[in-house]
PDB file of C-alpha atoms and ligand atoms in Angstrom:
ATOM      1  CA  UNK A   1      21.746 -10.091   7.710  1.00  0.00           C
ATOM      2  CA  UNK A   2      18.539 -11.810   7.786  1.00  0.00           C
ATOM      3  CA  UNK A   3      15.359 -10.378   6.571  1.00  0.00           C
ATOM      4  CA  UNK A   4      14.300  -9.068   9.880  1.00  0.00           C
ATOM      5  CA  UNK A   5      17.385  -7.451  10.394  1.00  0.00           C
ATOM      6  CA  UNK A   6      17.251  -5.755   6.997  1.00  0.00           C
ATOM      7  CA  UNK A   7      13.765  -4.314   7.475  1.00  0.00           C
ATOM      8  CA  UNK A   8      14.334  -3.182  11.249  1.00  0.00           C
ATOM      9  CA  UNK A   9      17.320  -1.398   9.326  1.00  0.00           C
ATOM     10  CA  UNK A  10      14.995   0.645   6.779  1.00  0.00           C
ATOM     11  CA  UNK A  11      12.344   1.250   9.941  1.00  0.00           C
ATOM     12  CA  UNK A  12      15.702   2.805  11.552  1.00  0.00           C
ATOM     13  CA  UNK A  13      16.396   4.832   8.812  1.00  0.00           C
ATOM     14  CA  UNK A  14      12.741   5.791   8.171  1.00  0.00           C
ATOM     15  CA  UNK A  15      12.581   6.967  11.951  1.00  0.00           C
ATOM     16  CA  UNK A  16      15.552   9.053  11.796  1.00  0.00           C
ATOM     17  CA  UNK A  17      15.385  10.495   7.525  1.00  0.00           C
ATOM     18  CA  UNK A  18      15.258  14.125   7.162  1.00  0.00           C
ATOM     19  CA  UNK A  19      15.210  13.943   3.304  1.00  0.00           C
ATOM     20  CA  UNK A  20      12.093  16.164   3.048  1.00  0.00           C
ATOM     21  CA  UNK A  21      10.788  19.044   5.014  1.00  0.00           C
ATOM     22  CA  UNK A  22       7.948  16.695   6.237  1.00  0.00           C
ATOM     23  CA  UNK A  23      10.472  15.531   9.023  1.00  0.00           C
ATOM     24  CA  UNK A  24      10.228  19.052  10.765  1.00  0.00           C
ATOM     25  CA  UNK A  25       6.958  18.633  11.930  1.00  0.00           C
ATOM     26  CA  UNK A  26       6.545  15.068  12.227  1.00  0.00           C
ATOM     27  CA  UNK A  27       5.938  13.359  16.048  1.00  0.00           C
ATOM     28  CA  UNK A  28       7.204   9.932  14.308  1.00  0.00           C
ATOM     29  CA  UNK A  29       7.987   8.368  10.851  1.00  0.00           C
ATOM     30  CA  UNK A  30       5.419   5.651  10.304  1.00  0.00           C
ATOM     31  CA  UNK A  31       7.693   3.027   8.668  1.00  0.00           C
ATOM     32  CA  UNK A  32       4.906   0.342   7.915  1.00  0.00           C
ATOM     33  CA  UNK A  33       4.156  -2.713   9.760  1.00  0.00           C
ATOM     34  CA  UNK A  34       2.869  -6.271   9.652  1.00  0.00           C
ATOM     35  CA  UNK A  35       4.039  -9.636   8.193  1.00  0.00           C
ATOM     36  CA  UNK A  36       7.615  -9.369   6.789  1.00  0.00           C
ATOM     37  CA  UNK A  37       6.559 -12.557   4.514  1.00  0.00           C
ATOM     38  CA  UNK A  38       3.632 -11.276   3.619  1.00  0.00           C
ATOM     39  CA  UNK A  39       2.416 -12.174   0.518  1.00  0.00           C
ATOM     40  CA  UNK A  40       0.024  -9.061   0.581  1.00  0.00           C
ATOM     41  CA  UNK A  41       0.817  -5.443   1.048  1.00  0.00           C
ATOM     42  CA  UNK A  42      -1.817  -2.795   1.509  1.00  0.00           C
ATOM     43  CA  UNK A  43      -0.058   0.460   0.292  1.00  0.00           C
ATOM     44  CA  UNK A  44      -1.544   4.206   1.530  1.00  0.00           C
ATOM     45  CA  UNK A  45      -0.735   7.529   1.189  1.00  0.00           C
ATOM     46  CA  UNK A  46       0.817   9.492   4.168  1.00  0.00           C
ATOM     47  CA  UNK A  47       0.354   8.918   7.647  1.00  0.00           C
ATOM     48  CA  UNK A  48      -2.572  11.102   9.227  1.00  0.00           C
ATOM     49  CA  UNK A  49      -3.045  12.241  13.111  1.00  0.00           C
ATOM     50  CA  UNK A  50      -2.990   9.110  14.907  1.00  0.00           C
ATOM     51  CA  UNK A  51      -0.574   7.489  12.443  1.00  0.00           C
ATOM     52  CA  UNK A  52       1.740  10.456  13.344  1.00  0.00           C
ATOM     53  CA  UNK A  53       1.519   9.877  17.018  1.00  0.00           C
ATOM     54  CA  UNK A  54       1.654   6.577  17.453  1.00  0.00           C
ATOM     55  CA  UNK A  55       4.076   5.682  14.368  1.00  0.00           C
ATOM     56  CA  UNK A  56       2.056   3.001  13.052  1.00  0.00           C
ATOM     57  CA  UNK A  57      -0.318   3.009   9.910  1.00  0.00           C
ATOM     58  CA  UNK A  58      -3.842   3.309   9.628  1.00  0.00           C
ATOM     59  CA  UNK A  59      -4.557   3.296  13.084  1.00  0.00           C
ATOM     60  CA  UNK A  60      -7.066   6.184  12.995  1.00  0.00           C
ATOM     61  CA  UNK A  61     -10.735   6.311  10.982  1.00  0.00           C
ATOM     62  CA  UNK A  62      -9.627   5.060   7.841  1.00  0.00           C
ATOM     63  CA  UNK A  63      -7.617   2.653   9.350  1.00  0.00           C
ATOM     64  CA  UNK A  64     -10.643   1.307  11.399  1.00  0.00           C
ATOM     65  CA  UNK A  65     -12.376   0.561   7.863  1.00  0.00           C
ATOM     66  CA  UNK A  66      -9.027  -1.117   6.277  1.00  0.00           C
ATOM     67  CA  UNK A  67      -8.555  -3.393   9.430  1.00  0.00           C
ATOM     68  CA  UNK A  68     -12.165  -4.248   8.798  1.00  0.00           C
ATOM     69  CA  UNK A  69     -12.275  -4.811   5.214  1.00  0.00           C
ATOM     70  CA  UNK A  70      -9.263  -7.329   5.914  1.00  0.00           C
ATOM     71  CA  UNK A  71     -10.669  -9.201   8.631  1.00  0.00           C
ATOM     72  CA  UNK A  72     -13.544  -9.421   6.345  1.00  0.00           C
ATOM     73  CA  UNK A  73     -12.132 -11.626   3.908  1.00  0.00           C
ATOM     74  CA  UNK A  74     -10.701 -13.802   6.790  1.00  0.00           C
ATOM     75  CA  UNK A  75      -7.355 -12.080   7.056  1.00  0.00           C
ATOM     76  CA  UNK A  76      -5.729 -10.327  10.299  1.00  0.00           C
ATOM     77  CA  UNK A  77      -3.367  -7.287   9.978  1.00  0.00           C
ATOM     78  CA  UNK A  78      -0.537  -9.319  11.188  1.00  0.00           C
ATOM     79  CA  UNK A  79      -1.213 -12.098   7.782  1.00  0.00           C
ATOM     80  CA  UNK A  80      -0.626  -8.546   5.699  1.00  0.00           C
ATOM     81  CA  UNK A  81       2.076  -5.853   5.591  1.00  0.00           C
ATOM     82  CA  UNK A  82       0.738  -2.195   5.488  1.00  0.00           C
ATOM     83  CA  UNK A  83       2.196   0.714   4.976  1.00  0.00           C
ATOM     84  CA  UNK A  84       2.551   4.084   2.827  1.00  0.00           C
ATOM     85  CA  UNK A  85       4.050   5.733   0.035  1.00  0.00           C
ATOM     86  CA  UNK A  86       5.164   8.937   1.805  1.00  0.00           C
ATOM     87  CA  UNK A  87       6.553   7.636   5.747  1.00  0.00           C
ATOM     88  CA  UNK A  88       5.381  11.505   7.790  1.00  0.00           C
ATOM     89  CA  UNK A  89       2.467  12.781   8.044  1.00  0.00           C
ATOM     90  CA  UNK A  90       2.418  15.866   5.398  1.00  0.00           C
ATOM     91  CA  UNK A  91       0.779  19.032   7.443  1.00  0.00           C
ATOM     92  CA  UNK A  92      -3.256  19.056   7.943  1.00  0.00           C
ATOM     93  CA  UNK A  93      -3.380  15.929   5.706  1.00  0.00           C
ATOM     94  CA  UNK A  94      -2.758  17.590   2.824  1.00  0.00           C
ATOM     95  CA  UNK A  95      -1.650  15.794  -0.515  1.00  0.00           C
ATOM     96  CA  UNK A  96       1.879  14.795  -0.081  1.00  0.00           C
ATOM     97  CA  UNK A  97       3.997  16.850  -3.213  1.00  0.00           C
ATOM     98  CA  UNK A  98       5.871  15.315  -5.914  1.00  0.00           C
ATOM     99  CA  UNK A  99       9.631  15.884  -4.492  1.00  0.00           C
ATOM    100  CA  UNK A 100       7.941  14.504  -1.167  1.00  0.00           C
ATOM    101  CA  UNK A 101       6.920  11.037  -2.975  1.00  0.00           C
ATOM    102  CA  UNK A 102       9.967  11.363  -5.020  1.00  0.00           C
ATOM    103  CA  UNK A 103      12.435  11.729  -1.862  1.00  0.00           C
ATOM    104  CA  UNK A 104      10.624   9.281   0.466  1.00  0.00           C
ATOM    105  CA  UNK A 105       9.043   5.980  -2.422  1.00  0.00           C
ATOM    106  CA  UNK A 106      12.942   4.787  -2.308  1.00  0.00           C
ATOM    107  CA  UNK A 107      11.766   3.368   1.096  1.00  0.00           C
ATOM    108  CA  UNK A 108       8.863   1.583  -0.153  1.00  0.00           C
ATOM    109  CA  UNK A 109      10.577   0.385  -3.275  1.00  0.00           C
ATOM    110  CA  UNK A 110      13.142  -1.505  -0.477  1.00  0.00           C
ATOM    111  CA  UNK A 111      10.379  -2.376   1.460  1.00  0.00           C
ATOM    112  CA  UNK A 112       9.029  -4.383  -2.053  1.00  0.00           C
ATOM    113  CA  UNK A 113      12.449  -5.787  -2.652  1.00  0.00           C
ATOM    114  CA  UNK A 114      12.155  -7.414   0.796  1.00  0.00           C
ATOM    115  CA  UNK A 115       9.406  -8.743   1.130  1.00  0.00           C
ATOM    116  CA  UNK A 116       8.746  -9.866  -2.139  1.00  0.00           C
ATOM    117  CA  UNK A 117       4.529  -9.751  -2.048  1.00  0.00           C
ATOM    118  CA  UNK A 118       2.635 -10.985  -4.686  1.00  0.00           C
ATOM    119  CA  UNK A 119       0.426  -8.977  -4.887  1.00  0.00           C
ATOM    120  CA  UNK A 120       0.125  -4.961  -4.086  1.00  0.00           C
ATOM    121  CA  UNK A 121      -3.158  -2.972  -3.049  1.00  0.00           C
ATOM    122  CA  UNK A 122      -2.819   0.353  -3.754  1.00  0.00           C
ATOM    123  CA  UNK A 123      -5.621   2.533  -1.735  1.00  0.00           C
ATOM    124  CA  UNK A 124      -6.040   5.410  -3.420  1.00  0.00           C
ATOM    125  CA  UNK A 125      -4.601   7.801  -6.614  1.00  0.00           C
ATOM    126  CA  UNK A 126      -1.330   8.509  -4.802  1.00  0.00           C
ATOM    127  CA  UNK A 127      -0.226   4.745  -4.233  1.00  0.00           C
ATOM    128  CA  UNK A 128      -1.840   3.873  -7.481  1.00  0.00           C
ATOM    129  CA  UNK A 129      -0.192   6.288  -9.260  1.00  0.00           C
ATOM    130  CA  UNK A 130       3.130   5.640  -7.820  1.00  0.00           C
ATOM    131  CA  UNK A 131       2.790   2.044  -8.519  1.00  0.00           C
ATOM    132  CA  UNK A 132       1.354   1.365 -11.512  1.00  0.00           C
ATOM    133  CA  UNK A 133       4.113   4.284 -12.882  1.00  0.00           C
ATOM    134  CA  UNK A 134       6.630   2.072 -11.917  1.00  0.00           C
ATOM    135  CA  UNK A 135       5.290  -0.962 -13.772  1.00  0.00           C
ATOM    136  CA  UNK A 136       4.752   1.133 -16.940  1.00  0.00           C
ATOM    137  CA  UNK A 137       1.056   1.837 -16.590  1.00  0.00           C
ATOM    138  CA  UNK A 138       0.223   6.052 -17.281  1.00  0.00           C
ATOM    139  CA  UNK A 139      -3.023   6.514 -14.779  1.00  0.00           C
ATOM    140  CA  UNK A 140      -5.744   8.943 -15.365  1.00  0.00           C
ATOM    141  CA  UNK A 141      -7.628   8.690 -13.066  1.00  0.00           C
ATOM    142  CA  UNK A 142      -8.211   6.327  -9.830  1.00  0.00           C
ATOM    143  CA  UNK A 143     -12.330   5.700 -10.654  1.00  0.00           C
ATOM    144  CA  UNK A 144     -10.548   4.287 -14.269  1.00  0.00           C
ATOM    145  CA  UNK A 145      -8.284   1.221 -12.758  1.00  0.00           C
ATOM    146  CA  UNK A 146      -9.638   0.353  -9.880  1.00  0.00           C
ATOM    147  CA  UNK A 147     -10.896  -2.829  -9.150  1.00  0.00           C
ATOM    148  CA  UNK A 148      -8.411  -4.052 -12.104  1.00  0.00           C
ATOM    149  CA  UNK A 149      -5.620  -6.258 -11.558  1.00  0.00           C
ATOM    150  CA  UNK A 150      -2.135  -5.255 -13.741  1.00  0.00           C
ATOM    151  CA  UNK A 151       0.968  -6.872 -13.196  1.00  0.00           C
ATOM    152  CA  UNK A 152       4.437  -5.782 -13.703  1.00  0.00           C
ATOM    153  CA  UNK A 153       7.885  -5.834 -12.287  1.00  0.00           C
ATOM    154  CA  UNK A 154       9.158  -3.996  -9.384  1.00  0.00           C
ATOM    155  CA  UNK A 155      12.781  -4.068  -8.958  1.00  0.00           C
ATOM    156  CA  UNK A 156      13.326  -6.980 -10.053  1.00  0.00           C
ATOM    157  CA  UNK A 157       9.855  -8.403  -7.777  1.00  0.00           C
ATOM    158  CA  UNK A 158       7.258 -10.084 -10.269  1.00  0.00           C
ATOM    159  CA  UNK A 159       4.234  -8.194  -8.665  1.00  0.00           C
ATOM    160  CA  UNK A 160       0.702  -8.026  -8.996  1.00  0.00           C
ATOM    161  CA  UNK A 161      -1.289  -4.904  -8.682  1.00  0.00           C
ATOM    162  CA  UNK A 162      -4.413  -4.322  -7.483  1.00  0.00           C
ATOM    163  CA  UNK A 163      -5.607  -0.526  -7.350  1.00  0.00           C
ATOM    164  CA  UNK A 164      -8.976   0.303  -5.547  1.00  0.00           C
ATOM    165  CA  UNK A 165     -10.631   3.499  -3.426  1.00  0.00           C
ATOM    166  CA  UNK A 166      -8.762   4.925  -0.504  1.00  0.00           C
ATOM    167  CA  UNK A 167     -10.541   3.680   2.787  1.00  0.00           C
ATOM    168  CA  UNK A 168     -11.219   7.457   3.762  1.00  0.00           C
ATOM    169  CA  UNK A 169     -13.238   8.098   0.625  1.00  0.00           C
ATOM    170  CA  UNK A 170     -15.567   5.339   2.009  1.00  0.00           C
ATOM    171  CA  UNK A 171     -15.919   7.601   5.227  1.00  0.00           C
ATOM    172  CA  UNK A 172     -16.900  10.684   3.103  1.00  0.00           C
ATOM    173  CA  UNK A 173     -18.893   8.909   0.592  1.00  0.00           C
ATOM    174  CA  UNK A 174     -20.508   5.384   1.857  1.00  0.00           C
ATOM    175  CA  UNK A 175     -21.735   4.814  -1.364  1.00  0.00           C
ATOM    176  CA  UNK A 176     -17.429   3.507  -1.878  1.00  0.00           C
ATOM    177  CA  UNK A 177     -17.759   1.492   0.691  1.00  0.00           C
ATOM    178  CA  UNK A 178     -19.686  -1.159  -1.334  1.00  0.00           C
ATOM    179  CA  UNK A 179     -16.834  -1.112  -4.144  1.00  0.00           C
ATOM    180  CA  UNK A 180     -13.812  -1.419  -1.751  1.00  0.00           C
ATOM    181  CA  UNK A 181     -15.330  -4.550  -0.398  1.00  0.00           C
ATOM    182  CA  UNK A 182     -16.254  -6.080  -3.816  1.00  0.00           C
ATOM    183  CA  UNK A 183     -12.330  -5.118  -4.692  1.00  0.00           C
ATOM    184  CA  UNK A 184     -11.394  -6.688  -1.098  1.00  0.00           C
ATOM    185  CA  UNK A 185     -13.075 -10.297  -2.303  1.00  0.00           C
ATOM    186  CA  UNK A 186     -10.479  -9.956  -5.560  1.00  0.00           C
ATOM    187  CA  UNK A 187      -8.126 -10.163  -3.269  1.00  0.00           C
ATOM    188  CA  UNK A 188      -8.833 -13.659  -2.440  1.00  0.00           C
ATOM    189  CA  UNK A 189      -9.638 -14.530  -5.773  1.00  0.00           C
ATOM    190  CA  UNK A 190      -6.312 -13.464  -6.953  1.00  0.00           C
ATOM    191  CA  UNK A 191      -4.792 -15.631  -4.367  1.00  0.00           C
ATOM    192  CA  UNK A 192      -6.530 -18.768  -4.733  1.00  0.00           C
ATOM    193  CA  UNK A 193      -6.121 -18.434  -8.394  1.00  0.00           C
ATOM    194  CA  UNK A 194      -2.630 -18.005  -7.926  1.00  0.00           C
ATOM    195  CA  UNK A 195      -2.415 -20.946  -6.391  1.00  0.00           C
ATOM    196  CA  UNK A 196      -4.015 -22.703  -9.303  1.00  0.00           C
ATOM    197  CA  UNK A 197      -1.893 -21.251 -11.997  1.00  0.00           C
ATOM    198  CA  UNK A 198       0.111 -24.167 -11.945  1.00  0.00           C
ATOM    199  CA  UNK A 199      -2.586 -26.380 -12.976  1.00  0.00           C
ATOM    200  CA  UNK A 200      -3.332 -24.453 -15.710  1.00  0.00           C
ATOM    201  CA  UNK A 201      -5.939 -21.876 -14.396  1.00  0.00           C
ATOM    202  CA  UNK A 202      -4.845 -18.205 -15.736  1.00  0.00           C
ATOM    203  CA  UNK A 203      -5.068 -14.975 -14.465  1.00  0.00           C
ATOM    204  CA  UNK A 204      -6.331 -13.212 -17.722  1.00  0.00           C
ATOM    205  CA  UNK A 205     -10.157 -12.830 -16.679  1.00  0.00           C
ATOM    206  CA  UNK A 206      -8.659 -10.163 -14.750  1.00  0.00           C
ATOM    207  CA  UNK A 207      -5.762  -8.907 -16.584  1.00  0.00           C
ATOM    208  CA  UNK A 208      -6.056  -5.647 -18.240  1.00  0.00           C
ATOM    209  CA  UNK A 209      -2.408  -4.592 -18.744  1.00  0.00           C
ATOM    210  CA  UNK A 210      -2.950  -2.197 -21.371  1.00  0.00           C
ATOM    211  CA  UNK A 211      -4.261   0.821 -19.999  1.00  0.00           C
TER     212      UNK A 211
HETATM  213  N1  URA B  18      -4.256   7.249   5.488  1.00  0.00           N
HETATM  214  C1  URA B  18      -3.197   6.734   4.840  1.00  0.00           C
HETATM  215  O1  URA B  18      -3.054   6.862   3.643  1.00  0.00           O
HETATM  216  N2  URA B  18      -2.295   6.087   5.558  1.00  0.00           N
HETATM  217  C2  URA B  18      -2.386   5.892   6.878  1.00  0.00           C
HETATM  218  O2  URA B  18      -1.504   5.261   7.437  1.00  0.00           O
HETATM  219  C3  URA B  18      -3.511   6.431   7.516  1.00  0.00           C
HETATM  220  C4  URA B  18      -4.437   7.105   6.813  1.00  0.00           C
HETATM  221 FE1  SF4 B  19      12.186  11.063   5.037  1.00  0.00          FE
HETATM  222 FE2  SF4 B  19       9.970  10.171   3.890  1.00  0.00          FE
HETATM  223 FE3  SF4 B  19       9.816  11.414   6.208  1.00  0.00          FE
HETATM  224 FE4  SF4 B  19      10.416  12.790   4.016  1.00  0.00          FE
HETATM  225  S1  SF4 B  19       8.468  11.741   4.418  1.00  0.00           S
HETATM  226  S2  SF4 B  19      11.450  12.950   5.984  1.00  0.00           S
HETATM  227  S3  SF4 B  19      11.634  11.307   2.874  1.00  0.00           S
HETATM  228  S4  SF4 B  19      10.813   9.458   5.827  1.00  0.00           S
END
């Protein structure tokens, strides 16, 4: 199977999963979408309203600001791969539960394997959590690590991590707004110094593994 076939196989099984409740009142599973060789992915929370009826992420408000911050920094949705931790939208938006995350971050974890991106932007405490758990790192608190790049090991998938604000804080507070776009420019940084490592550049200016 090639890689394409593989993903379109997990978007299948996404769109048809009834392994929470949050399939009951779901319009559609938002699988994720973008660049399957993306070397960035942008990882939410849930799906919201507009996510849930047109099964794609961040389509709505917040995903107006994310699409924005991108093209920002001279990237297009279709360079990236976004998508979420938790694949339905949980009822009025509310925080998705531990057995939800627990039943439905299998998906993402495959999604990771795939793909293979360098480098992993968690929006928000959910993601963040979820991610930096799985590379070892205990998280108290979103306001702590973001803006701080860890890196770890995701099945097997050297990744980098970079945790910042959920877009929809930015909407509620516009003070954020300034943050997530000073985290956004990282995100280049990261990259081109990436692509210096080899010549001898390194990456500890903004390693801080050990929280
Ligand atoms: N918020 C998220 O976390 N994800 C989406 O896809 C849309 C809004
Ligand atoms: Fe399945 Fe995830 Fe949807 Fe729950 S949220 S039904 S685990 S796809």
């Amino acid at each position: 199977m090639t890689l394409e076939d593989k993903m379109h196989k997990i978007e299948e099984e996404i769109k048809r999963c009834t392994k929470c409740s949050l399939w009951k009142k779901r319009t559609n599973a938002v699988p994720g979408e973008g660049n399957y060789q993306a070397e960035i992915m942008f990882i939410g929370e849930a799906p919201g309203r507009y996510e849930d009826l047109q099964g794609r992420p961040f389509v709505g408000a917040a995903g107006k600001l994310l699409t924005s911050l991108i093209e920002d920094i001279g990237l297009t949705r279709a360079d990236v791969y976004i998508t979420n931790v938790v694949k339905c939208r949980p009822p009025n938006n509310r925080d998705p539960k531990q057995e939800e995350i627990s039943a439905c971050s299998p998906y993402l974890v495959r999604q990771i394997s795939l793909i293979k991106p360098k480098l992993l932007v968690t929006l928000g405490r959910h993601s963040t959590k979820f991610i930096l758990e799985k590379i070892g790192v205990k998280v108290s608190g979103i306001t702590k690590v973001r803006g701080t790049l860890f890196e770890g090991e995701i099945n097997g998938v050297p990744v980098k991590v970079l945790p910042t604000y959920h877009p929809a804080a930015a909407l509620y507070n516009p003070a954020l707004k300034d943050t997530l776009q000073a985290d956004f420019r990282k995100i280049l940084e990261i990259i081109k110094e990436k692509n210096q490592v080899k010549k001898g550049v390194t990456l500890d200016f903004f390693l801080k593994s050990d929280r």
